Short mmCIF file of C-alpha atoms in Angstrom, two decimals:
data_model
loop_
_atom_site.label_atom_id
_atom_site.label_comp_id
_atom_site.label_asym_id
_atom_site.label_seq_id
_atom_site.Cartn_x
_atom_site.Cartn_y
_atom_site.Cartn_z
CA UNK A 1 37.85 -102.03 -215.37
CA UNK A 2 41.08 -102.51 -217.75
CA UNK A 3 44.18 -104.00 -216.54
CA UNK A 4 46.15 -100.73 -217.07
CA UNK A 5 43.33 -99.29 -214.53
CA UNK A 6 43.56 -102.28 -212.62
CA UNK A 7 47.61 -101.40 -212.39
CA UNK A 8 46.64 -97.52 -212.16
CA UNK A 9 44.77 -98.41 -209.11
CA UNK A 10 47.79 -100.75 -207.72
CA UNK A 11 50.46 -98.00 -208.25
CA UNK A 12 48.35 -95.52 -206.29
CA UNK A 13 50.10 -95.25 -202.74
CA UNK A 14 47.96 -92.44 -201.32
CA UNK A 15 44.63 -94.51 -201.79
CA UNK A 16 43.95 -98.06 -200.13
CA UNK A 17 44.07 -100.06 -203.24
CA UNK A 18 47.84 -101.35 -202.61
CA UNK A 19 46.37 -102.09 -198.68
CA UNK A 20 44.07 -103.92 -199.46
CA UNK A 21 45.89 -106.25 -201.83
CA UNK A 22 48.64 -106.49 -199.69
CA UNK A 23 46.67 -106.58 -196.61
CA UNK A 24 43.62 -109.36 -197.61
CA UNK A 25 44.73 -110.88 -200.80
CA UNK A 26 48.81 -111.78 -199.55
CA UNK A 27 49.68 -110.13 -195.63
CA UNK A 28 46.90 -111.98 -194.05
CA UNK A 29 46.95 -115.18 -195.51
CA UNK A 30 51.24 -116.02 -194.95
CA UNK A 31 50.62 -114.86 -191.65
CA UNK A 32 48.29 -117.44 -190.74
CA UNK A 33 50.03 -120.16 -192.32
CA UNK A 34 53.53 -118.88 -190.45
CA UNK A 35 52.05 -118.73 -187.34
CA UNK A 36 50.90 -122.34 -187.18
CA UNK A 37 54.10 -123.53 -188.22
CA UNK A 38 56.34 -121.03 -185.89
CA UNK A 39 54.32 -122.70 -182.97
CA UNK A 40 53.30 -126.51 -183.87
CA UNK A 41 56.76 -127.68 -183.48
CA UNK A 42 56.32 -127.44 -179.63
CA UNK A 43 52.88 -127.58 -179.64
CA UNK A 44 50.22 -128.37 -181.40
CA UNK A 45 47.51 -126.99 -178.84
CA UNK A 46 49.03 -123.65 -178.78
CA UNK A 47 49.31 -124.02 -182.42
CA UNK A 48 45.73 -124.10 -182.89
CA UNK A 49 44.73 -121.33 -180.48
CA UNK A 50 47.55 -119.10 -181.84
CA UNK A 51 46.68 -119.54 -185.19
CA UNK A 52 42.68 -119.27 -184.86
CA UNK A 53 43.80 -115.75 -183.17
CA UNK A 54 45.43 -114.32 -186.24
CA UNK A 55 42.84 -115.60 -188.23
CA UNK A 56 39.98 -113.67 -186.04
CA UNK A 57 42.68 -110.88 -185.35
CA UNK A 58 43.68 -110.46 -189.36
CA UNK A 59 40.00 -111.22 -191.24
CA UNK A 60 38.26 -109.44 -188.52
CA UNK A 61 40.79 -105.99 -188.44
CA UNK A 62 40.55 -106.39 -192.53
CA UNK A 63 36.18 -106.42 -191.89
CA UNK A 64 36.12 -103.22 -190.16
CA UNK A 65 38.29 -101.62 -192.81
CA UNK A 66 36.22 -102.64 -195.70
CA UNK A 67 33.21 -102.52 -194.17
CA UNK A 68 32.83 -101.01 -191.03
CA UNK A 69 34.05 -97.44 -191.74
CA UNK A 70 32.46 -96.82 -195.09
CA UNK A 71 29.31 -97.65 -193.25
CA UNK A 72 30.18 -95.29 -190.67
CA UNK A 73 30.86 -92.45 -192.84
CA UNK A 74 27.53 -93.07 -195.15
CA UNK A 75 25.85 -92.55 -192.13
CA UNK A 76 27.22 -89.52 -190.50
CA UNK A 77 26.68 -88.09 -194.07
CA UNK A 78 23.03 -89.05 -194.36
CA UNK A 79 23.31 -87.35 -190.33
CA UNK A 80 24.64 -84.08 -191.48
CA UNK A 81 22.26 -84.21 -195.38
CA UNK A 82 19.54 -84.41 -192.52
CA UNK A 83 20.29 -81.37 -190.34
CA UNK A 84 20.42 -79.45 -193.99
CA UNK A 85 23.85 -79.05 -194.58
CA UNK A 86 25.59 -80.90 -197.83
CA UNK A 87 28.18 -83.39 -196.29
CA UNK A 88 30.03 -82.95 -199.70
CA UNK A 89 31.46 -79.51 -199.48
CA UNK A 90 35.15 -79.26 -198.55
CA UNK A 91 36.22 -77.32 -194.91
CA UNK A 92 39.70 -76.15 -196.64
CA UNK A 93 37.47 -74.00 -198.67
CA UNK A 94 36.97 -71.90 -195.59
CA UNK A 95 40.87 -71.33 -195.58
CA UNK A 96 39.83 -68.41 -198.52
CA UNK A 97 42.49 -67.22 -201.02
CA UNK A 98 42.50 -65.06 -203.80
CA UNK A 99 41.46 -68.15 -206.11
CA UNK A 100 39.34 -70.86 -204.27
CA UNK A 101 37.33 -70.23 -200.68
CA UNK A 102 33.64 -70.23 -199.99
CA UNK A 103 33.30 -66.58 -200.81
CA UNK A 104 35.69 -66.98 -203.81
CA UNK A 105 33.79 -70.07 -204.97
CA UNK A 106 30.21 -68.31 -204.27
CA UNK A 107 31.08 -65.77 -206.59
CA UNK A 108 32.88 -67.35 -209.20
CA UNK A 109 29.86 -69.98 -209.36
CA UNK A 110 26.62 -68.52 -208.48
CA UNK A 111 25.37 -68.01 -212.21
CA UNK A 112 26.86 -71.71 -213.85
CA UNK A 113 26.18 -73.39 -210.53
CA UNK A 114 23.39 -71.95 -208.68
CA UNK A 115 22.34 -75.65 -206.69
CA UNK A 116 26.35 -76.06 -205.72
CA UNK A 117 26.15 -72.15 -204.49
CA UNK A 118 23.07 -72.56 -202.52
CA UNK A 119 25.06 -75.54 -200.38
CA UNK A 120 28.22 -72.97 -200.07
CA UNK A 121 25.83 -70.29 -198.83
CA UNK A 122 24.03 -72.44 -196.15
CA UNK A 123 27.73 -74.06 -194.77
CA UNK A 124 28.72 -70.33 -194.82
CA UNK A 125 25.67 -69.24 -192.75
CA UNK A 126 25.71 -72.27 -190.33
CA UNK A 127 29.58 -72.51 -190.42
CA UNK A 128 29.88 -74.00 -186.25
CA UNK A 129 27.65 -76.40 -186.89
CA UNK A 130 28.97 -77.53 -190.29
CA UNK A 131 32.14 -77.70 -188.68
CA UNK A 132 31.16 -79.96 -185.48
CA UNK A 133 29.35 -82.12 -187.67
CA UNK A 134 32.62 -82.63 -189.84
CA UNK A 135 34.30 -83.08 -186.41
CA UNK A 136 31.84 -85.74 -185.00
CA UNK A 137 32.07 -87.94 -188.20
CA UNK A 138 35.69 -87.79 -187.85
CA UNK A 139 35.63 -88.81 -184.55
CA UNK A 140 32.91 -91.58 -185.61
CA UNK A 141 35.02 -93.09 -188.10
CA UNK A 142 37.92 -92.95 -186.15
CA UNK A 143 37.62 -93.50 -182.45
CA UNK A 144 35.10 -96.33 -183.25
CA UNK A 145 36.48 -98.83 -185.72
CA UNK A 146 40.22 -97.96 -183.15
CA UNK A 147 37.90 -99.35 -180.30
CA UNK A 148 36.47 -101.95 -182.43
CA UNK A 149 40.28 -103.28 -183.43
CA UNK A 150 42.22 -102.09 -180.80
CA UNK A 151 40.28 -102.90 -177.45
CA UNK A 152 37.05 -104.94 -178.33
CA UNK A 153 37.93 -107.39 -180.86
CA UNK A 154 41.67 -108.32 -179.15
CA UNK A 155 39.85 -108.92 -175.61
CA UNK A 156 37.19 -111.30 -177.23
CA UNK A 157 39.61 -113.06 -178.74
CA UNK A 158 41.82 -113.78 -175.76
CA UNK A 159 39.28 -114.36 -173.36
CA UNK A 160 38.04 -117.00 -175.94
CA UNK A 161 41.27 -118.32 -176.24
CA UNK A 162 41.14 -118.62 -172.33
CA UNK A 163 38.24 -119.85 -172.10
CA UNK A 164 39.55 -122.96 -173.72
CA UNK A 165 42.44 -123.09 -172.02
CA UNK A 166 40.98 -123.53 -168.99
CA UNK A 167 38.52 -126.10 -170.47
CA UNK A 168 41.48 -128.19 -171.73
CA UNK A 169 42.79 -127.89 -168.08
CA UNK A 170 40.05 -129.80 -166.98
CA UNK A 171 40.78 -132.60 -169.09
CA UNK A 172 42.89 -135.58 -166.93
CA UNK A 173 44.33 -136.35 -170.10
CA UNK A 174 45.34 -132.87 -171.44
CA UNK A 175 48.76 -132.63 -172.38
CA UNK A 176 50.47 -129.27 -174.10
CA UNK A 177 53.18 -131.22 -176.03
CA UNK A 178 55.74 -128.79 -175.22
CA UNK A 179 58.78 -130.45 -177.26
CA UNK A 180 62.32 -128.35 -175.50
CA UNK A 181 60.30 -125.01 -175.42
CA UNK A 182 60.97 -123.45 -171.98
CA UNK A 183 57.52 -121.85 -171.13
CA UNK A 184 55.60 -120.93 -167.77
CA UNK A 185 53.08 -123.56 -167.32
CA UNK A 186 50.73 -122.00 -164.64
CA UNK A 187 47.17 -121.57 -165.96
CA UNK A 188 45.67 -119.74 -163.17
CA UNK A 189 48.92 -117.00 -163.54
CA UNK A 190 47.71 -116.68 -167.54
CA UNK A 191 43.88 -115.92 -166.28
CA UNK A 192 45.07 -113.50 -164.07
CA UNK A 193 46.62 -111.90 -166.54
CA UNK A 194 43.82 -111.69 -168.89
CA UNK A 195 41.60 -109.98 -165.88
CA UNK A 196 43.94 -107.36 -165.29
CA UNK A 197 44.38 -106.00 -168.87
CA UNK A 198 44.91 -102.52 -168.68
CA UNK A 199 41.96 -100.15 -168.48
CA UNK A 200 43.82 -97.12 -169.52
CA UNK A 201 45.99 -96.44 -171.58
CA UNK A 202 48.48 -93.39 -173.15
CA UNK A 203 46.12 -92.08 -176.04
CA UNK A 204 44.59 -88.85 -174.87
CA UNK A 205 42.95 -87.63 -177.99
CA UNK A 206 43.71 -83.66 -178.13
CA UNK A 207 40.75 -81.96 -179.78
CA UNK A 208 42.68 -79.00 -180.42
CA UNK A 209 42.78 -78.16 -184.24
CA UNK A 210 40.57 -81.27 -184.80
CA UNK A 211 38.40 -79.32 -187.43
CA UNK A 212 41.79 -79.77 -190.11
CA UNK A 213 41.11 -83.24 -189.29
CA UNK A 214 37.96 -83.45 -190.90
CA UNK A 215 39.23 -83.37 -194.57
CA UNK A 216 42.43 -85.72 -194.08
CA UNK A 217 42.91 -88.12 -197.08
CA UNK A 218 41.59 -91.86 -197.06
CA UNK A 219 44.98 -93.22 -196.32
CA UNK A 220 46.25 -90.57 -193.72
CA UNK A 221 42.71 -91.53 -192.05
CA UNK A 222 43.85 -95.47 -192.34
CA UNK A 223 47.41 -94.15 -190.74
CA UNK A 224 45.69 -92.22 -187.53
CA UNK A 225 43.23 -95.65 -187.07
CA UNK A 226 46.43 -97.72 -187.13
CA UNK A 227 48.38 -95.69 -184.67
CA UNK A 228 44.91 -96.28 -182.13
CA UNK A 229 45.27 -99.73 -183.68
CA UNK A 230 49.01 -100.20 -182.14
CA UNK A 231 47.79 -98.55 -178.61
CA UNK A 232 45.16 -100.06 -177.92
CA UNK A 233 47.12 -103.73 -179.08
CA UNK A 234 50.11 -102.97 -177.00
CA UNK A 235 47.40 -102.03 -174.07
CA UNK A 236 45.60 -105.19 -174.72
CA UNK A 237 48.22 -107.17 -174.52
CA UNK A 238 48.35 -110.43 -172.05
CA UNK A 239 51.64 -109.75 -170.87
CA UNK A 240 54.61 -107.69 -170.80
CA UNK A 241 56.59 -109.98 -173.60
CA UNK A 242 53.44 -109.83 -175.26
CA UNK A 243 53.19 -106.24 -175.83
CA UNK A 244 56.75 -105.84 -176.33
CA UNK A 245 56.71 -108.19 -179.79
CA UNK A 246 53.18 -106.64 -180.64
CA UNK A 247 55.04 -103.13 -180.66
CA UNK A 248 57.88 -104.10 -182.06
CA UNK A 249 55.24 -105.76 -185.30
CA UNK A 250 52.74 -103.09 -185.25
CA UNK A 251 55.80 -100.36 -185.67
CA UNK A 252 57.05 -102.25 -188.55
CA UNK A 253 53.84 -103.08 -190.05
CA UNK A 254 53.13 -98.96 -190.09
CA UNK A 255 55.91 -98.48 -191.65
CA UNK A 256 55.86 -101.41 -194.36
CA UNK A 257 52.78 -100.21 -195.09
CA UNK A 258 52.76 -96.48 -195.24
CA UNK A 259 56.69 -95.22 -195.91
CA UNK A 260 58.36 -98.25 -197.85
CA UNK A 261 55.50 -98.46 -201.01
CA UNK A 262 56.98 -94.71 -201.69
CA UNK A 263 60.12 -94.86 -201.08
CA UNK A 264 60.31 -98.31 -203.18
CA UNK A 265 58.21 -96.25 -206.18
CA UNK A 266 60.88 -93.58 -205.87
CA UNK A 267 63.90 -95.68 -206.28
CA UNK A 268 61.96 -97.23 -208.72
CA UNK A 269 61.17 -94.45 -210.83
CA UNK A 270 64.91 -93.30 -210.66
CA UNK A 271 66.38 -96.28 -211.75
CA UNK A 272 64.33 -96.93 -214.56
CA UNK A 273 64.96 -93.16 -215.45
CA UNK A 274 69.00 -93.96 -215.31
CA UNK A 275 68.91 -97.41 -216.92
CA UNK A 276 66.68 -97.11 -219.63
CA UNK A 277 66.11 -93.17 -220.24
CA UNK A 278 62.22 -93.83 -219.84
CA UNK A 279 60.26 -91.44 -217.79
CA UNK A 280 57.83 -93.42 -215.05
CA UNK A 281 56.38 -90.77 -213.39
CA UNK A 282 53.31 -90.73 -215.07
CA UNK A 283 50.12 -92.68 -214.03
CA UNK A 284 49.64 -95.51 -216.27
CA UNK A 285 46.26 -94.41 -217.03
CA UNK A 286 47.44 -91.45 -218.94
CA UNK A 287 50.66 -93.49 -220.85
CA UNK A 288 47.52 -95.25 -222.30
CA UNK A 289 45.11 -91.72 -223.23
CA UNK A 290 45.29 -92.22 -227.13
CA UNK A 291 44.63 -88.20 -227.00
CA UNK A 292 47.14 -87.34 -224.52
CA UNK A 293 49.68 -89.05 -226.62
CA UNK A 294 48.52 -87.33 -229.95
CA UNK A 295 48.84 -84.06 -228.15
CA UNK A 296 52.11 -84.79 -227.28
CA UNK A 297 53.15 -85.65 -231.11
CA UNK A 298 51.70 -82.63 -232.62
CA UNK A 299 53.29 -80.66 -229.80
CA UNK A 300 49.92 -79.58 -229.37
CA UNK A 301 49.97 -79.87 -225.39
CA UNK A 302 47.81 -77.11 -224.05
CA UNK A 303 49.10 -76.85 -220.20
CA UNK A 304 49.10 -73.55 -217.92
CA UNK A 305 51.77 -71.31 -218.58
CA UNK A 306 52.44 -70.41 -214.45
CA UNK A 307 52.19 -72.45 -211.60
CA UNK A 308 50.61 -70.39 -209.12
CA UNK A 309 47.27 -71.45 -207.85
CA UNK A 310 45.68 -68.69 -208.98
CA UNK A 311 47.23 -69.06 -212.44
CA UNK A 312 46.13 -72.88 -212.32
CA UNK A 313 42.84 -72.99 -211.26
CA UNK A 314 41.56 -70.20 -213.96
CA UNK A 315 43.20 -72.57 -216.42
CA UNK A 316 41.15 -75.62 -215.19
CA UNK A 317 38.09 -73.59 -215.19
CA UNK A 318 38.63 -71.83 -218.66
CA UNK A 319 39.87 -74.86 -220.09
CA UNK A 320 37.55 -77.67 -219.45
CA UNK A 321 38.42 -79.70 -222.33
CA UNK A 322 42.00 -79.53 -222.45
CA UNK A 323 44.23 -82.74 -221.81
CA UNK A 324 45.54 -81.49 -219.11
CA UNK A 325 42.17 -80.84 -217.34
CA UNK A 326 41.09 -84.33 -218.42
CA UNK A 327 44.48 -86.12 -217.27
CA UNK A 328 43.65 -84.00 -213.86
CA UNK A 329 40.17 -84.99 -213.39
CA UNK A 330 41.50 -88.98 -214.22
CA UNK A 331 44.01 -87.98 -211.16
CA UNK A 332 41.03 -86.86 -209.41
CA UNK A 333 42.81 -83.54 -208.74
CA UNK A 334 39.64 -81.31 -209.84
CA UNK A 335 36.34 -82.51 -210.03
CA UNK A 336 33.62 -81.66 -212.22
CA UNK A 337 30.12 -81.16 -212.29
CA UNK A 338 28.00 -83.54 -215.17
CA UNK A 339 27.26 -79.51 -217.28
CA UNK A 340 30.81 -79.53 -217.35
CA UNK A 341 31.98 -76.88 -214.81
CA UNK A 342 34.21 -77.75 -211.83
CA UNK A 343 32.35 -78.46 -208.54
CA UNK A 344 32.69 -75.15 -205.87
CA UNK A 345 32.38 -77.56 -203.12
CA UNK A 346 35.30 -79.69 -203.53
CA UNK A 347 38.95 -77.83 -203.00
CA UNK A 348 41.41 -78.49 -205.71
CA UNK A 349 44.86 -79.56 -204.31
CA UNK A 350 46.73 -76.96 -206.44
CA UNK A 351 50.38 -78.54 -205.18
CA UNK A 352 49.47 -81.81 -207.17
CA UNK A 353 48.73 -79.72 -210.43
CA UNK A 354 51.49 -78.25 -210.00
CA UNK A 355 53.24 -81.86 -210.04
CA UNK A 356 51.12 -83.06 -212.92
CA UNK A 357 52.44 -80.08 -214.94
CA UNK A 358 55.84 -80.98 -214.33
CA UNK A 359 55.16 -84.49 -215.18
CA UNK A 360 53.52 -84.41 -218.39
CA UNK A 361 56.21 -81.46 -219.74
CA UNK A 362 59.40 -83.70 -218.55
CA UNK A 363 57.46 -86.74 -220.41
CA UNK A 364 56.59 -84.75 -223.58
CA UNK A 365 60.12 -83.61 -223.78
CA UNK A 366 61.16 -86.96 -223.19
CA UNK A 367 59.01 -88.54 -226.15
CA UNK A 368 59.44 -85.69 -228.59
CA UNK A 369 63.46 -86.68 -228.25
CA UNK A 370 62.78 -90.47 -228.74
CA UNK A 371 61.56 -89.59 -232.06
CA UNK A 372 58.82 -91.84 -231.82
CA UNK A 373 56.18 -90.73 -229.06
CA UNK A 374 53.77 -94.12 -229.52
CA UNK A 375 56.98 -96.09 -228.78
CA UNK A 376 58.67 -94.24 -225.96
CA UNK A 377 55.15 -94.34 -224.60
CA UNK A 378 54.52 -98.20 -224.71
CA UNK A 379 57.94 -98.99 -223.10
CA UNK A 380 56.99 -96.24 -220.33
CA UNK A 381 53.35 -97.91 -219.89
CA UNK A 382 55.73 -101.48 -219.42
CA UNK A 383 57.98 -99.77 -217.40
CA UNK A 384 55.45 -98.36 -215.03
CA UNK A 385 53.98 -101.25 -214.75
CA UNK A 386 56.74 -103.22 -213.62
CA UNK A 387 57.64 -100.80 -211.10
CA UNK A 388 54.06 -100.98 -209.69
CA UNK A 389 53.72 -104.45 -209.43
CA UNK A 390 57.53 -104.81 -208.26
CA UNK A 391 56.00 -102.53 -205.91
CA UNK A 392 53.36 -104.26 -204.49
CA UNK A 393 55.44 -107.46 -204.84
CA UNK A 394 58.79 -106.25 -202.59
CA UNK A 395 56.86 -104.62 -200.04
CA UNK A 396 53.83 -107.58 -199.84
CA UNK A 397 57.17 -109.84 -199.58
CA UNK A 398 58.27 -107.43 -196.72
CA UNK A 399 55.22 -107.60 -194.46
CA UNK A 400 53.93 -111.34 -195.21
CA UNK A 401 57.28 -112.71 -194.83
CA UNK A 402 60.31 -111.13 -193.69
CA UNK A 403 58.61 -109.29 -191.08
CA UNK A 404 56.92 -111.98 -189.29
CA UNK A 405 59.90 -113.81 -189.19
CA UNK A 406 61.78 -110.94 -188.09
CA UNK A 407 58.95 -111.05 -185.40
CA UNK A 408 59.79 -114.43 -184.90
CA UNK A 409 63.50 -113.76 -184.03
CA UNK A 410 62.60 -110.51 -182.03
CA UNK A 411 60.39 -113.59 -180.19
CA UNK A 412 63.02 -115.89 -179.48
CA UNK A 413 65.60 -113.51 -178.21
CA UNK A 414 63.23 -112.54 -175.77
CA UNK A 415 61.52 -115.11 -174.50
CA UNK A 416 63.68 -117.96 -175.22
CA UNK A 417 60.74 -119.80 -176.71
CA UNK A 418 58.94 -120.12 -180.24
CA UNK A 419 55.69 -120.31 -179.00
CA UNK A 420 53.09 -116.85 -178.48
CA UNK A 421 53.95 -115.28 -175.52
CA UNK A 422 50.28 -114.26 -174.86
CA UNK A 423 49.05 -118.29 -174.72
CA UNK A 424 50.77 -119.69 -172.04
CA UNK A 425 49.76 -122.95 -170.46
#
């Protein structure tokens, strides 16, 4: 992979690629380190437990993400390959419209994809139980890794942490080495609090409409499995201060992680646009399509006249070796069979073609004007760039550091102390 893939991949806020670098390779590891040090000045015991917590709590939330629920959903789609349905065709395409729909797409397809038809047919035929399956690996890769991080791996970890408490209890020569922190220091109240962790808890699931769930995007997946994440934290928690700060952190982490990134790319984007007259809306990737960028000097750009879906998807299909296909298929917008004709399973997002259009005409006009497209397009690819990793920088900076210690503060105000609220000895 190239770096200005690499960056492509970074500036992409509605995949996981910016998670998962802020999340394991930055979030994770300054909150381990800050959590040692926001408790060891009054106590190096609690220190230790506190801080082997977030390490189990952060590494172990970050396992199930990256592994856990791509496992899950290889196997409900070798489940549903099994019961003779294909697990890759899309539901939406049972929404039908006058240009994409299984009846639209059976028709349009059955003599250049006959293999991709037969699937369509068979979903069509068995469309309940297509449509339950769909629903039960939803439900499998999303009620499972929520129990996993929300209920089973928090009570492990404090009933560990516990577990040693009470061990250290036993020890005539225990001291906590509480400094000026005013804590309660009554071990058996702690334990009691760990047995009577709530068993229930405010997230009733409604299954009504759950089929539209089936076909939600990776990252508005990861936001559902968060929101499960924060419930079944704030339920987990070991008392009521306890589940107050973990609110008030998962709240902010949801939104550091799922709002800010775009909002930070949009003021981005318009400030480079005002400063510097360079256009950033464009994915790296395509600033750096030698063929794109000839196109674009010869004023050669072949791009859909309308922007209808109807008018849009006949172009991608009639036009399979345009740019603009090509720049759509790099965008994963449309996807396309290896003979070369789009895949009838898979429903094409006609609102983001409809953006891509705009894009690349605003940047051609753009370039054209500079009077020197190869320019105009290297200073847009630098620009971009910047902004993405700016990007990634401000709102890693946001989550690893400012909101722990905004945590921190919320901590303090409320309790009076520095130490976790949930370890108490």
């Amino acid at each position: 992979m190239t770096l200005v893939n690499v960056i492509s991949a970074l500036g992409n806020n509605n995949s996981i690629y910016p998670l998962l670098v802020r999340d394991c390779g930055i979030e994770n590891v300054a909150k381990v380190a800050m959590t040692y040090n926001q408790n060891v000045k009054d106590s190096k015991f609690i220190a230790k437990q506190a801080t082997r917590e977030r390490i189990i709590d952060e590494y172990g939330t970050s396992a199930v993400w990256l592994g856990g629920i791509p496992a899950l959903s290889w196997v409900s789609d070798k489940a549903i390959k099994k019961s003779g349905l294909c697990p890759n065709v899309n539901i939406k395409l049972f929404k039908e419209s006058a240009a994409q729909g299984i009846n639209a797409n059976i028709e349009k397809f059955k003599n250049i994809a006959p293999e991709e038809v037969k699937s369509l047919i068979n979903i069509k035929n068995n469309k309940k139980a297509f449509q339950m399956a769909q629903v039960n690996k939803f439900l499998a890769t999303t009620l499972i890794p929520i129990g996993l991080m929300g209920y089973i791996l928090p009570k492990m970890n404090f009933r560990y942490t516990a577990k040693i408490i009470e061990q250290a209890k036993q020890d005539k020569n225990f001291t906590p080495n509480f400094g000026q922190a005013k804590i309660e220091t009554n071990i058996l109240k702690l334990m009691e609090q760990v047995k009577k962790e709530k068993k229930n808890n405010s997230n009733n699931i409604s299954f009504k409409g759950i089929e539209s769930l089936a076909n939600l995007s990776t990252l508005q997946k990861m936001m559902i499995l968060d929101g499960g994440l924060t419930v079944g934290r704030v339920a987990t928690a070991r008392n009521k201060d306890e589940k107050a700060e973990m609110a008030f952190k998962m709240a902010g982490m949801c939104y550091l992680n799922y709002v800010a990134p775009k909002s930070i790319d949009k003021f981005l984007n318009k400030v480079t646009k005002k400063t510097f007259g360079i256009n950033t809306e464009l994915d790296p990737k395509f600033l750096n399509d030698k063929q794109f960028l000839a196109d674009v000097k010869s004023s050669n750009l072949n791009l859909p006249k309308g922007t209808s879906e109807k008018e849009l998807i006949n172009f991608v299909d009639t036009n399979s070796n345009s740019i603009f296909t090509k720049l759509a298929q790099k965008a994963n917008i449309v996807t396309f069979l290896k003979s070369g004709v789009r895949d009838p399973r898979e429903y094409v997002e006609t609102e983001k073609l409809k953006e891509l259009k705009s894009a690349i005409e605003e940047f051609s006009k753009d370039a054209i004007k500079s009077g020197n497209v190869e320019k105009f397009a290297k200073k847009a690819l630098y620009a971009k760039s910047f902004n993405i990793l700016a990007n990634v920088g401000i709102s890693s900076a946001l989550l690893a550091v400012a909101l722990p210690k905004m945590q921190f503060i919320f901590r303090k105000a409320l309790t009076g102390s520095d130490l976790e609220p949930g370890i108490k000895v």
